[in-house]
PDB file of C-alpha atoms and ligand atoms in Angstrom:
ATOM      1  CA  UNK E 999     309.739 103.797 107.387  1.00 97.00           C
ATOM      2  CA  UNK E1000     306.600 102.368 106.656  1.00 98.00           C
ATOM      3  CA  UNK E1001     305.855  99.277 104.549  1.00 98.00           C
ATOM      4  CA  UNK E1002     302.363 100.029 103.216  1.00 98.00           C
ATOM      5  CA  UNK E1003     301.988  96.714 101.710  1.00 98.00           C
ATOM      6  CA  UNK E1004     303.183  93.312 102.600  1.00 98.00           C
ATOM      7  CA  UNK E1005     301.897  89.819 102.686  1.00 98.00           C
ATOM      8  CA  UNK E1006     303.287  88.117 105.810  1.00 98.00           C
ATOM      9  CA  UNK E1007     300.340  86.294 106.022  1.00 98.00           C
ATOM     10  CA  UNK E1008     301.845  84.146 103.113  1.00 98.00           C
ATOM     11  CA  UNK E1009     302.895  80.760 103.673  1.00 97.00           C
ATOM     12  CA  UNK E1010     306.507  81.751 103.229  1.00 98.00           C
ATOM     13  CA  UNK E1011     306.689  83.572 106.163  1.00 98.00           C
ATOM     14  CA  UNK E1012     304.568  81.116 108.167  1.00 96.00           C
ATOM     15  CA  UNK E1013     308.251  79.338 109.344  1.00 97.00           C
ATOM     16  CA  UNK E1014     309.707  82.769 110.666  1.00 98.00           C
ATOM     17  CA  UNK E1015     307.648  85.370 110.946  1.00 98.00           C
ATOM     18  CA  UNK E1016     308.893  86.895 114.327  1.00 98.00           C
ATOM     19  CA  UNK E1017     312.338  87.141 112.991  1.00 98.00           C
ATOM     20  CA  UNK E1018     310.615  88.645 109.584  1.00 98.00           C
ATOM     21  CA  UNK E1019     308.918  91.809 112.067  1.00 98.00           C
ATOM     22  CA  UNK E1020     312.260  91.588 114.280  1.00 98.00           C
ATOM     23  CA  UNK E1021     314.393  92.336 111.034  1.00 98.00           C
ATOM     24  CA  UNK E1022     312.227  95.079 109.834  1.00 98.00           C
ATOM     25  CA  UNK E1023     312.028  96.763 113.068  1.00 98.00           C
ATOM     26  CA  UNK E1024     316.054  96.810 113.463  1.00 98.00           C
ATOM     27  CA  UNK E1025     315.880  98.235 109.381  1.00 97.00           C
ATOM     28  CA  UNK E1026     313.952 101.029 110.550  1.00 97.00           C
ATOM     29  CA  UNK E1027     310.695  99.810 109.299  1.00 98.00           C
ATOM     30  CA  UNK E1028     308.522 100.420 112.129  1.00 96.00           C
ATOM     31  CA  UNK E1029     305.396 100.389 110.674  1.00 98.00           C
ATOM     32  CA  UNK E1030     303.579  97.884 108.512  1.00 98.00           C
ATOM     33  CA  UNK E1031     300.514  96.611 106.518  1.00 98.00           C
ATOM     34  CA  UNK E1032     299.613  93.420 106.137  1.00 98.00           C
ATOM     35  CA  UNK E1033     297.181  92.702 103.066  1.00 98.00           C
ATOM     36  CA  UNK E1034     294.681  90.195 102.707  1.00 98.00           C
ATOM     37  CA  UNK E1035     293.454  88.606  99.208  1.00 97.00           C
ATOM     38  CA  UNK E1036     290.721  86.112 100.365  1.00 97.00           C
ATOM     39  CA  UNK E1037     288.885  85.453 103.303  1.00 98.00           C
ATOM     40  CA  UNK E1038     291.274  83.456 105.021  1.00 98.00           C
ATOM     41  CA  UNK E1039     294.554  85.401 104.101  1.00 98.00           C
ATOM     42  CA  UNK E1040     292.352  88.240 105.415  1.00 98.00           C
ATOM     43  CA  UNK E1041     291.428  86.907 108.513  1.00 98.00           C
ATOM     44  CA  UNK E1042     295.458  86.149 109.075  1.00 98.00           C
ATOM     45  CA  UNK E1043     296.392  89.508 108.694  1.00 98.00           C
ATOM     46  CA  UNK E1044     294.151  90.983 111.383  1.00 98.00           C
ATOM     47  CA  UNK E1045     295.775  88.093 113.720  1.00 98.00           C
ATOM     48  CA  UNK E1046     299.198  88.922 112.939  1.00 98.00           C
ATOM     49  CA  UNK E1047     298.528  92.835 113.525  1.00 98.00           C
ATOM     50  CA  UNK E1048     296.474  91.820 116.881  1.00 97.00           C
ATOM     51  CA  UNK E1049     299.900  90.232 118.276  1.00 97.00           C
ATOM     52  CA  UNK E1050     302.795  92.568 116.423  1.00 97.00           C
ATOM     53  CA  UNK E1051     303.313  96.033 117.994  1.00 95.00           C
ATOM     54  CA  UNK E1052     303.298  98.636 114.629  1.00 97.00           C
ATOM     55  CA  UNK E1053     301.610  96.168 112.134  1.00 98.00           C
ATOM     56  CA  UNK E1054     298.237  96.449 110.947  1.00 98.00           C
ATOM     57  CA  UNK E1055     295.559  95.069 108.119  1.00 98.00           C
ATOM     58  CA  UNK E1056     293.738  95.187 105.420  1.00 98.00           C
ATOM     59  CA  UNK E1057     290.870  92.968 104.186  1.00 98.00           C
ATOM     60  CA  UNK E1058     289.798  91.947 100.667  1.00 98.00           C
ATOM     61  CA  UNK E1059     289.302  89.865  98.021  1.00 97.00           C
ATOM     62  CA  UNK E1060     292.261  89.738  95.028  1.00 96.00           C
ATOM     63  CA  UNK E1061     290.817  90.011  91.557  1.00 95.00           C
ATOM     64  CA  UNK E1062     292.798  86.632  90.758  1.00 94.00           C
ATOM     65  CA  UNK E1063     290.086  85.262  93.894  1.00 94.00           C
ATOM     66  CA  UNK E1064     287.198  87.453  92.173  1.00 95.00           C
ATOM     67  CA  UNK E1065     285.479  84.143  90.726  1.00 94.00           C
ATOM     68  CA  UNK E1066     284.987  82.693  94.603  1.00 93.00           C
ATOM     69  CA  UNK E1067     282.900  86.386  95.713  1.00 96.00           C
ATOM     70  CA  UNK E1068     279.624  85.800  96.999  1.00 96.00           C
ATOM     71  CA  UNK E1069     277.556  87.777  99.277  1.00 97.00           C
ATOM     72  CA  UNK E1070     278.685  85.341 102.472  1.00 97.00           C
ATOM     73  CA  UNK E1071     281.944  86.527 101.213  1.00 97.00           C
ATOM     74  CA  UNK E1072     280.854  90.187 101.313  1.00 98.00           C
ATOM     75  CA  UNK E1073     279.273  89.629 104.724  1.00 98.00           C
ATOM     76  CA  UNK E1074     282.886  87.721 106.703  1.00 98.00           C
ATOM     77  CA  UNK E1075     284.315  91.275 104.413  1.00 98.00           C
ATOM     78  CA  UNK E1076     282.778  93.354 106.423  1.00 98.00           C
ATOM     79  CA  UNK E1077     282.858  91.846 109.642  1.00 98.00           C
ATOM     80  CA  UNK E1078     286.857  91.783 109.594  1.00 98.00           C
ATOM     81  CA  UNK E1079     287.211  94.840 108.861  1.00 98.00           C
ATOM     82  CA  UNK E1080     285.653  96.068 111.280  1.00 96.00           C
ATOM     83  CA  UNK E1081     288.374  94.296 113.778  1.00 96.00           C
ATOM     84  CA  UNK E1082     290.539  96.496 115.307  1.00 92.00           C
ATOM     85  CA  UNK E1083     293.807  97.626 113.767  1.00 97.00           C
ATOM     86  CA  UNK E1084     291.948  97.272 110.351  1.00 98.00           C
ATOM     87  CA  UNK E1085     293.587 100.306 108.168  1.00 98.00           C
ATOM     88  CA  UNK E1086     291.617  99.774 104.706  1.00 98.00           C
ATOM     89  CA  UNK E1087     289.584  97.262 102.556  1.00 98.00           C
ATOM     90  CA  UNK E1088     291.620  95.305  99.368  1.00 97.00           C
ATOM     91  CA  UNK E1089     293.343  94.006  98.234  1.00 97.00           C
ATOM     92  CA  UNK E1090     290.703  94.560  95.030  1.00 98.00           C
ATOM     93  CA  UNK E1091     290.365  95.801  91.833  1.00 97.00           C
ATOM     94  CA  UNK E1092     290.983  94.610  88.340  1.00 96.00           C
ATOM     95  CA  UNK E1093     293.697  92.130  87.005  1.00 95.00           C
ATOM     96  CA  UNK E1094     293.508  91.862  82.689  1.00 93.00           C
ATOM     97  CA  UNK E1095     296.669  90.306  82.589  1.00 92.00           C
ATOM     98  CA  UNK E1096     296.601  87.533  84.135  1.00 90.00           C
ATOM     99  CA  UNK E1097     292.583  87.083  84.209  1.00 89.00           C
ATOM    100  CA  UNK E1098     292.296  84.637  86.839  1.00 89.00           C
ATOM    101  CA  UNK E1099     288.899  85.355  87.600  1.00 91.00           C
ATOM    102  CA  UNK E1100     286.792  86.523  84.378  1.00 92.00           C
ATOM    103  CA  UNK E1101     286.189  89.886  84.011  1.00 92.00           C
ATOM    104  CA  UNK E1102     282.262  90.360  85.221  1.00 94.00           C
ATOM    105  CA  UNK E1103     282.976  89.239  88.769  1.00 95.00           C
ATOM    106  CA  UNK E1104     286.317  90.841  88.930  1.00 96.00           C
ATOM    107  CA  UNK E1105     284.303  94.170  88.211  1.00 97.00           C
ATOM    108  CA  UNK E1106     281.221  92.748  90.364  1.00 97.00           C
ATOM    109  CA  UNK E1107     283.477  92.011  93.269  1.00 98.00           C
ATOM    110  CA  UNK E1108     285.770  95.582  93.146  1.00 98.00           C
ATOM    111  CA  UNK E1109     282.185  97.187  93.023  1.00 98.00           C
ATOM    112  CA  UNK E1110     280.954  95.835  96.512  1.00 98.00           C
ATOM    113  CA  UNK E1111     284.839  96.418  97.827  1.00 98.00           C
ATOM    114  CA  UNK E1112     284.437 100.137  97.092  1.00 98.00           C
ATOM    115  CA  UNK E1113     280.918 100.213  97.937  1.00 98.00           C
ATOM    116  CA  UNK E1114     282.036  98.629 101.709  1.00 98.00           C
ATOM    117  CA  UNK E1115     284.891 100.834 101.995  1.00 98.00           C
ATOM    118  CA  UNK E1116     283.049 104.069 102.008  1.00 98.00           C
ATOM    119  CA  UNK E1117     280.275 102.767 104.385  1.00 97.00           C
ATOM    120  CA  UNK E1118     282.631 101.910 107.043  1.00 97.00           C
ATOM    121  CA  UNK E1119     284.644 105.420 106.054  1.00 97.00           C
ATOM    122  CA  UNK E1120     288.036 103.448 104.774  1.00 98.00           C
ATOM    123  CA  UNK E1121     290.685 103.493 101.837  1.00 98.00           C
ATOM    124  CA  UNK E1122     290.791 100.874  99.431  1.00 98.00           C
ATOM    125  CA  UNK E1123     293.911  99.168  98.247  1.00 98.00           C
ATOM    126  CA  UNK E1124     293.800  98.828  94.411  1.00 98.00           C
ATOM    127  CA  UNK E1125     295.582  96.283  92.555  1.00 97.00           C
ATOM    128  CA  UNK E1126     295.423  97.109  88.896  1.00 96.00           C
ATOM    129  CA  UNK E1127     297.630  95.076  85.771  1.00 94.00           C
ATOM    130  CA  UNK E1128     296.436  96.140  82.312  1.00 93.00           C
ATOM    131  CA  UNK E1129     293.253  97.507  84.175  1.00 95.00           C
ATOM    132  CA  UNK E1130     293.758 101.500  84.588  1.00 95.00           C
ATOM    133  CA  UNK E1131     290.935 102.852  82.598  1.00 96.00           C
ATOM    134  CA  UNK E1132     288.554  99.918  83.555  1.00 96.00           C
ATOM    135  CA  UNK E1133     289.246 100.896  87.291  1.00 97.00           C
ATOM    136  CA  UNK E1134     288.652 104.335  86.811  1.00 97.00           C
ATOM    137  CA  UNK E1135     285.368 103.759  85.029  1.00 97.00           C
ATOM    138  CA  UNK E1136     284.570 101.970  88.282  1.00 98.00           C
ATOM    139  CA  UNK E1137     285.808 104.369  90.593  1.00 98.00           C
ATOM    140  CA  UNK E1138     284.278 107.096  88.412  1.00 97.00           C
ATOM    141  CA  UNK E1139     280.783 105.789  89.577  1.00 97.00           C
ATOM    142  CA  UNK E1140     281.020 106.566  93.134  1.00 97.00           C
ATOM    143  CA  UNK E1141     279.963 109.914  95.156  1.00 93.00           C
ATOM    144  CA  UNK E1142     282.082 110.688  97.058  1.00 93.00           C
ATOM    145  CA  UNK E1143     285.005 109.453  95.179  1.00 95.00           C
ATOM    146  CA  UNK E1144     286.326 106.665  97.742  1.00 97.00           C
ATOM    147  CA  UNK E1145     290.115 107.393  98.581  1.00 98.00           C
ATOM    148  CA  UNK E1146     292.951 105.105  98.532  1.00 98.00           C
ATOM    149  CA  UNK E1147     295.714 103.645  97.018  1.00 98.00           C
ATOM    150  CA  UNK E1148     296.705 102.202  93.528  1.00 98.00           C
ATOM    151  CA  UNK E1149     299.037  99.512  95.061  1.00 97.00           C
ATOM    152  CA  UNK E1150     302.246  98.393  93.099  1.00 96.00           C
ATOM    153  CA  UNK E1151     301.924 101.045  90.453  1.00 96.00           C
ATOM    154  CA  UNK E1152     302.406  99.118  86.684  1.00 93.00           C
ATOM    155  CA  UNK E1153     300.013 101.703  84.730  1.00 94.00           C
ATOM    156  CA  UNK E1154     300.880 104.610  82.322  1.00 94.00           C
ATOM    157  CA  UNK E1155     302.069 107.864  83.117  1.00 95.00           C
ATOM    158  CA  UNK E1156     299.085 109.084  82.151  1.00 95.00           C
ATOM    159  CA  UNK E1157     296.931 106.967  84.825  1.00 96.00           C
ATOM    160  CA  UNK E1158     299.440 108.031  87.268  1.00 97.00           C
ATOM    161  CA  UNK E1159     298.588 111.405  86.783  1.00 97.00           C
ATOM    162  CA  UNK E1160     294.932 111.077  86.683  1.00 97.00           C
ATOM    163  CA  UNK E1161     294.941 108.938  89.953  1.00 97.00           C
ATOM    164  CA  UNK E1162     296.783 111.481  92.062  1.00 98.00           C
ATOM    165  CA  UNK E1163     294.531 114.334  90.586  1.00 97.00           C
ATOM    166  CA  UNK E1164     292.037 112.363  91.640  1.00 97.00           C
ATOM    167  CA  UNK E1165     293.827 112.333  95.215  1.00 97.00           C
ATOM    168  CA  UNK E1166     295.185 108.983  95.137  1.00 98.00           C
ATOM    169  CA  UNK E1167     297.908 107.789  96.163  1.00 98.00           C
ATOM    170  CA  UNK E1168     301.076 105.188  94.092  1.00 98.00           C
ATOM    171  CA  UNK E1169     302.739 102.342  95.660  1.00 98.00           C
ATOM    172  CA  UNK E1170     306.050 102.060  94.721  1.00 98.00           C
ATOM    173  CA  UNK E1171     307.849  98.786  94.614  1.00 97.00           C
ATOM    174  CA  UNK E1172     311.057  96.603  94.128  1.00 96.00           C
ATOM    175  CA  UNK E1173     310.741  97.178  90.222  1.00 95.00           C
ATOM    176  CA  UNK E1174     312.389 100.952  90.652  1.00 95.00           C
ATOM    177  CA  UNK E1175     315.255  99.037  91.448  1.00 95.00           C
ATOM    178  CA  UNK E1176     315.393  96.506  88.853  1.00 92.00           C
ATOM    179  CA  UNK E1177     317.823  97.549  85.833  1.00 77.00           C
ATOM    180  CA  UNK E1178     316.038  98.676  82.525  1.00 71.00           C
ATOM    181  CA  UNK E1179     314.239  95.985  80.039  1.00 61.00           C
ATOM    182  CA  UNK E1180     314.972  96.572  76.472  1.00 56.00           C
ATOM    183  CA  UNK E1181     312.144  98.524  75.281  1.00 52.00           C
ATOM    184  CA  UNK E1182     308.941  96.919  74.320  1.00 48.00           C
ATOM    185  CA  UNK E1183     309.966  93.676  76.078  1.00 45.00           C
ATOM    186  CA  UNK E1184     307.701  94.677  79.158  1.00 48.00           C
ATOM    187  CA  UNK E1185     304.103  94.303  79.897  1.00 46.00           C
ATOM    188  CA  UNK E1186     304.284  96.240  82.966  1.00 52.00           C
ATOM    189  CA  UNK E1187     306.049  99.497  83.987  1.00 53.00           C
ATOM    190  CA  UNK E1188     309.618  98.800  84.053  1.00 57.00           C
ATOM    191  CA  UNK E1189     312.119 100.922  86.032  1.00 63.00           C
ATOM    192  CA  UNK E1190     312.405 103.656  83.214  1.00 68.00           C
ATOM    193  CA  UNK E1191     308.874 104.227  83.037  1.00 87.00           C
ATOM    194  CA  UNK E1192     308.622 104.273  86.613  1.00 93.00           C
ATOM    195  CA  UNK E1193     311.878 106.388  87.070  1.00 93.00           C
ATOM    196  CA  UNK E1194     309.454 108.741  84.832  1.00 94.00           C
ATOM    197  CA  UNK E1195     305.965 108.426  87.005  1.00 96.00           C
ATOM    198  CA  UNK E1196     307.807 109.258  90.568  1.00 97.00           C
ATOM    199  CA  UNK E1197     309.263 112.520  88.929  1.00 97.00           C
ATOM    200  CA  UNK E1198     305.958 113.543  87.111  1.00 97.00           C
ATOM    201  CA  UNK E1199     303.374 113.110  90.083  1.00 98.00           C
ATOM    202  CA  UNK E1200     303.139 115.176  93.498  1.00 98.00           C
ATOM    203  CA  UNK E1201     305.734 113.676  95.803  1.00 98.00           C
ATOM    204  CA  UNK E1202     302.661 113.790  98.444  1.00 98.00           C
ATOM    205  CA  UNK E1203     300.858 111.511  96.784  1.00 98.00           C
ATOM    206  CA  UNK E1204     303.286 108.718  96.891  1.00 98.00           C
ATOM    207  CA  UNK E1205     303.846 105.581  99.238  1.00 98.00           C
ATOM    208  CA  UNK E1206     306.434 103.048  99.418  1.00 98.00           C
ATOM    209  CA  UNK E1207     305.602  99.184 100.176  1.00 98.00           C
ATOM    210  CA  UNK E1208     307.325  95.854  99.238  1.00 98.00           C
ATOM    211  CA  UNK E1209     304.524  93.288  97.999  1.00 98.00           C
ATOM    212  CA  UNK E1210     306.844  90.990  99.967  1.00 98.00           C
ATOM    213  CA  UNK E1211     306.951  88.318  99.655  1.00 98.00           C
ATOM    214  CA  UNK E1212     307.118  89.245  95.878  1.00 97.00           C
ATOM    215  CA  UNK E1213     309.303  91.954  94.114  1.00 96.00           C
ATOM    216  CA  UNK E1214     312.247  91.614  95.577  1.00 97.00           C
ATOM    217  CA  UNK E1215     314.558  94.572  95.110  1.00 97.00           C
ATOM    218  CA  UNK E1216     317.973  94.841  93.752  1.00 95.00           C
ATOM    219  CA  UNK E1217     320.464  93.723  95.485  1.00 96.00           C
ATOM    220  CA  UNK E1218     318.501  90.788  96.848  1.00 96.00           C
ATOM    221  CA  UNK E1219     316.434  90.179  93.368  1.00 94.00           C
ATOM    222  CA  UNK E1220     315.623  86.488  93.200  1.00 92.00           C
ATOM    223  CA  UNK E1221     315.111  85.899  97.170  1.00 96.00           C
ATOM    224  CA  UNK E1222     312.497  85.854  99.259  1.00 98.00           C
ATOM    225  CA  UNK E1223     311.655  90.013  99.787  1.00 98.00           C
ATOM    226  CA  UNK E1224     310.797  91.360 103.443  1.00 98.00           C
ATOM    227  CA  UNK E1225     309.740  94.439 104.652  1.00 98.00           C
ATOM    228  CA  UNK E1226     313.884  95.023 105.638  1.00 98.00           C
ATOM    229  CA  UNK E1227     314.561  95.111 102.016  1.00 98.00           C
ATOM    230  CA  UNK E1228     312.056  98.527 101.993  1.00 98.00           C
ATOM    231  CA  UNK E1229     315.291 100.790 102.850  1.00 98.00           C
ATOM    232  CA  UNK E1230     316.521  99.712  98.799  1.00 98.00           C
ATOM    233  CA  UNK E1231     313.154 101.633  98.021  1.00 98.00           C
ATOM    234  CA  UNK E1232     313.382 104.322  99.875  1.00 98.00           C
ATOM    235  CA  UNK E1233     317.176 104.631  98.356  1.00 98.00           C
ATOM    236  CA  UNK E1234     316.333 104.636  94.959  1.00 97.00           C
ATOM    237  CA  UNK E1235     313.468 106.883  94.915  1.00 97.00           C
ATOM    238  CA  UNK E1236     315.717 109.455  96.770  1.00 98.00           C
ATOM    239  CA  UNK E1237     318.192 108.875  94.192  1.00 97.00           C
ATOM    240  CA  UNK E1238     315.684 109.292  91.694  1.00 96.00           C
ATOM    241  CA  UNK E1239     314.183 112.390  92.830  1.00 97.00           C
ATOM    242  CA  UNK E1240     317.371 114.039  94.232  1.00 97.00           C
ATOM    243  CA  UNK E1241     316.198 113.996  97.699  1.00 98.00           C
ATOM    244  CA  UNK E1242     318.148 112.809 100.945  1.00 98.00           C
ATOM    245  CA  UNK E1243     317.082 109.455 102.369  1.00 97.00           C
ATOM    246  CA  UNK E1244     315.267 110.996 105.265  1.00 98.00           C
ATOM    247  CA  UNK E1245     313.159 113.524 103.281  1.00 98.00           C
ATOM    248  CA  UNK E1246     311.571 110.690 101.096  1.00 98.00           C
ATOM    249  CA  UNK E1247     311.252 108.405 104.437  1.00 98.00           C
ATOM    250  CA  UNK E1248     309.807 111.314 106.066  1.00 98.00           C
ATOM    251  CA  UNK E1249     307.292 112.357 103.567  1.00 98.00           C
ATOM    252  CA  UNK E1250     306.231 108.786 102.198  1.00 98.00           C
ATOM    253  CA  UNK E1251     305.647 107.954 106.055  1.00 98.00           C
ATOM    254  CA  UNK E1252     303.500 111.124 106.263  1.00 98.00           C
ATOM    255  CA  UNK E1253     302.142 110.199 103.352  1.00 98.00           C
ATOM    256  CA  UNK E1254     301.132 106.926 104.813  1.00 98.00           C
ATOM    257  CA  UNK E1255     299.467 108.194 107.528  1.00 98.00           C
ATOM    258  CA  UNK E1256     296.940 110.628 105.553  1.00 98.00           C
ATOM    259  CA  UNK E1257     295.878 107.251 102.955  1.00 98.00           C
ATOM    260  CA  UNK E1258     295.349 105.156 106.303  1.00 98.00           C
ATOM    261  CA  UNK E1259     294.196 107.639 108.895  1.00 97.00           C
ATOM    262  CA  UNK E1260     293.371 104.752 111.079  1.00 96.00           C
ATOM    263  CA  UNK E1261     297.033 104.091 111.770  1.00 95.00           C
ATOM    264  CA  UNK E1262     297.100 106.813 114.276  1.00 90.00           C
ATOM    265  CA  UNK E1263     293.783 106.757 115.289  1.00 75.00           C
ATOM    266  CA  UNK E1264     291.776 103.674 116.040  1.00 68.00           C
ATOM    267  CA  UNK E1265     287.852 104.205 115.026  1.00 64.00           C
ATOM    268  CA  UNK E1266     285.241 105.018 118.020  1.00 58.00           C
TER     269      UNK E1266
HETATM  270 NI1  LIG V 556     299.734  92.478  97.114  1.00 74.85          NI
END
């Protein structure tokens, strides 16, 4: 399996990180992704992925760190990710839910993300909360369209569909695992909604990930989540879509490996 987006560069993990990577690796989950959100988060992801066998990075700024951008900011962007075992740029986009950072420099600061991404030829990881059409208005602007990822999938069904027709790829997340909210207590996608989305879109176009160390999944809800918990994932969605275990862990993991192509093949 692969875990297409973690954060073991949080301080949670800062204690026992080895054991974190040792646990996923005896899980199955040989692969994964460690995501920046600022500079300095950034900057600890490509060290982890330097000294951990299977794990690589991404670098970007957060929307909830949007206010902080600044062209220095852009500049340190682009040098990191050009460090080796760099998979993607984010994570970045727009956050209208929480609005952290207000929303001209979140938009200002996803704009120079993309714009980065498709000089130096990589994916973006979008993080999007109340944001869908906003982010496609964005992405909208750019030829070619960049490619990537809308991380932790919360939008409609509809975005879903337009994002994977647009090539796209989902993240899917702890919440498929989480039992149903009465309806119309939810901001977000719940598991029903979700349940929906994963039947409705091309099976090609999803990924699996945990947003550790967020999101736990069921049966460890409430904990601290780790890329070992990514098997509870990969369960439900094969439950959900009627598919063995091994078929979805096949297939997201192939999946994986077309939205980060430089997870099998360093650049140069
Ligand atoms: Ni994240």
């Amino acid at each position: 399996m692969i875990d297409t987006h973690t954060h073991l560069n949080d301080p949670k993990f800062e204690q026992d990180l080895d054991e974190v990577i040792q646990r996923a690796k005896s899980s199955g989950v040989d692969r994964m992704i460690v995501c920046g959100y600022d500079i300095p988060s950034s900057r600890a992801a490509v060290e982890i992925a330097r000294k951990h066998e299977g794990v690589f990075a991404t670098v970007g700024v957060h929307p909830h760190e949007a206010a902080t951008f600044s062209a220095d900011t852009l500049r340190m962007l682009r040098e990191l990710a050009q460090e080796p075992r760099v998979v993607a740029v984010g994570e970045t986009g727009l956050d209208f839910y929480y609005s952290f950072s207000p929303w001209p420099q979140q938009e200002k600061a996803f704009a120079h993300q993309i714009e980065l991404a498709l000089e130096l030829d990589l994916p973006i990881v979008v993080h999007s909360r109340l944001a869908g059409r906003a982010v496609l208005e964005i992405i909208d602007r750019y030829q070619p369209t960049p490619t990537g990822v809308f991380h932790c999938f919360s939008e409609s069904k509809e975005i879903a569909q337009t994002v994977t027709a647009k090539g796209f790829f989902i993240g899917i997340d702890g919440p498929i695992t989480f039992k149903p909210k009465k309806q119309g207590t939810s901001t977000s996608s719940g598991r029903c909604e979700l349940q929906e989305i994963v039947r409705i879109v091309p099976l090609t176009n999803i990924v699996v990930e945990t947003d550790c160390p967020y999101l736990t999944p069921v049966p460890y809800r409430g904990r601290r989540n780790e890329p070992a918990y990514l098997v509870y994932i990969v369960e439900e969605l094969a439950r959900t879509l009627g598919r063995t275990i091994e078929e979805i862990d096949r297939i997201t993991s192939e999946n994986a490996e077309r939205l980060f192509p430089r997870m099998i093949e360093p650049p140069g």
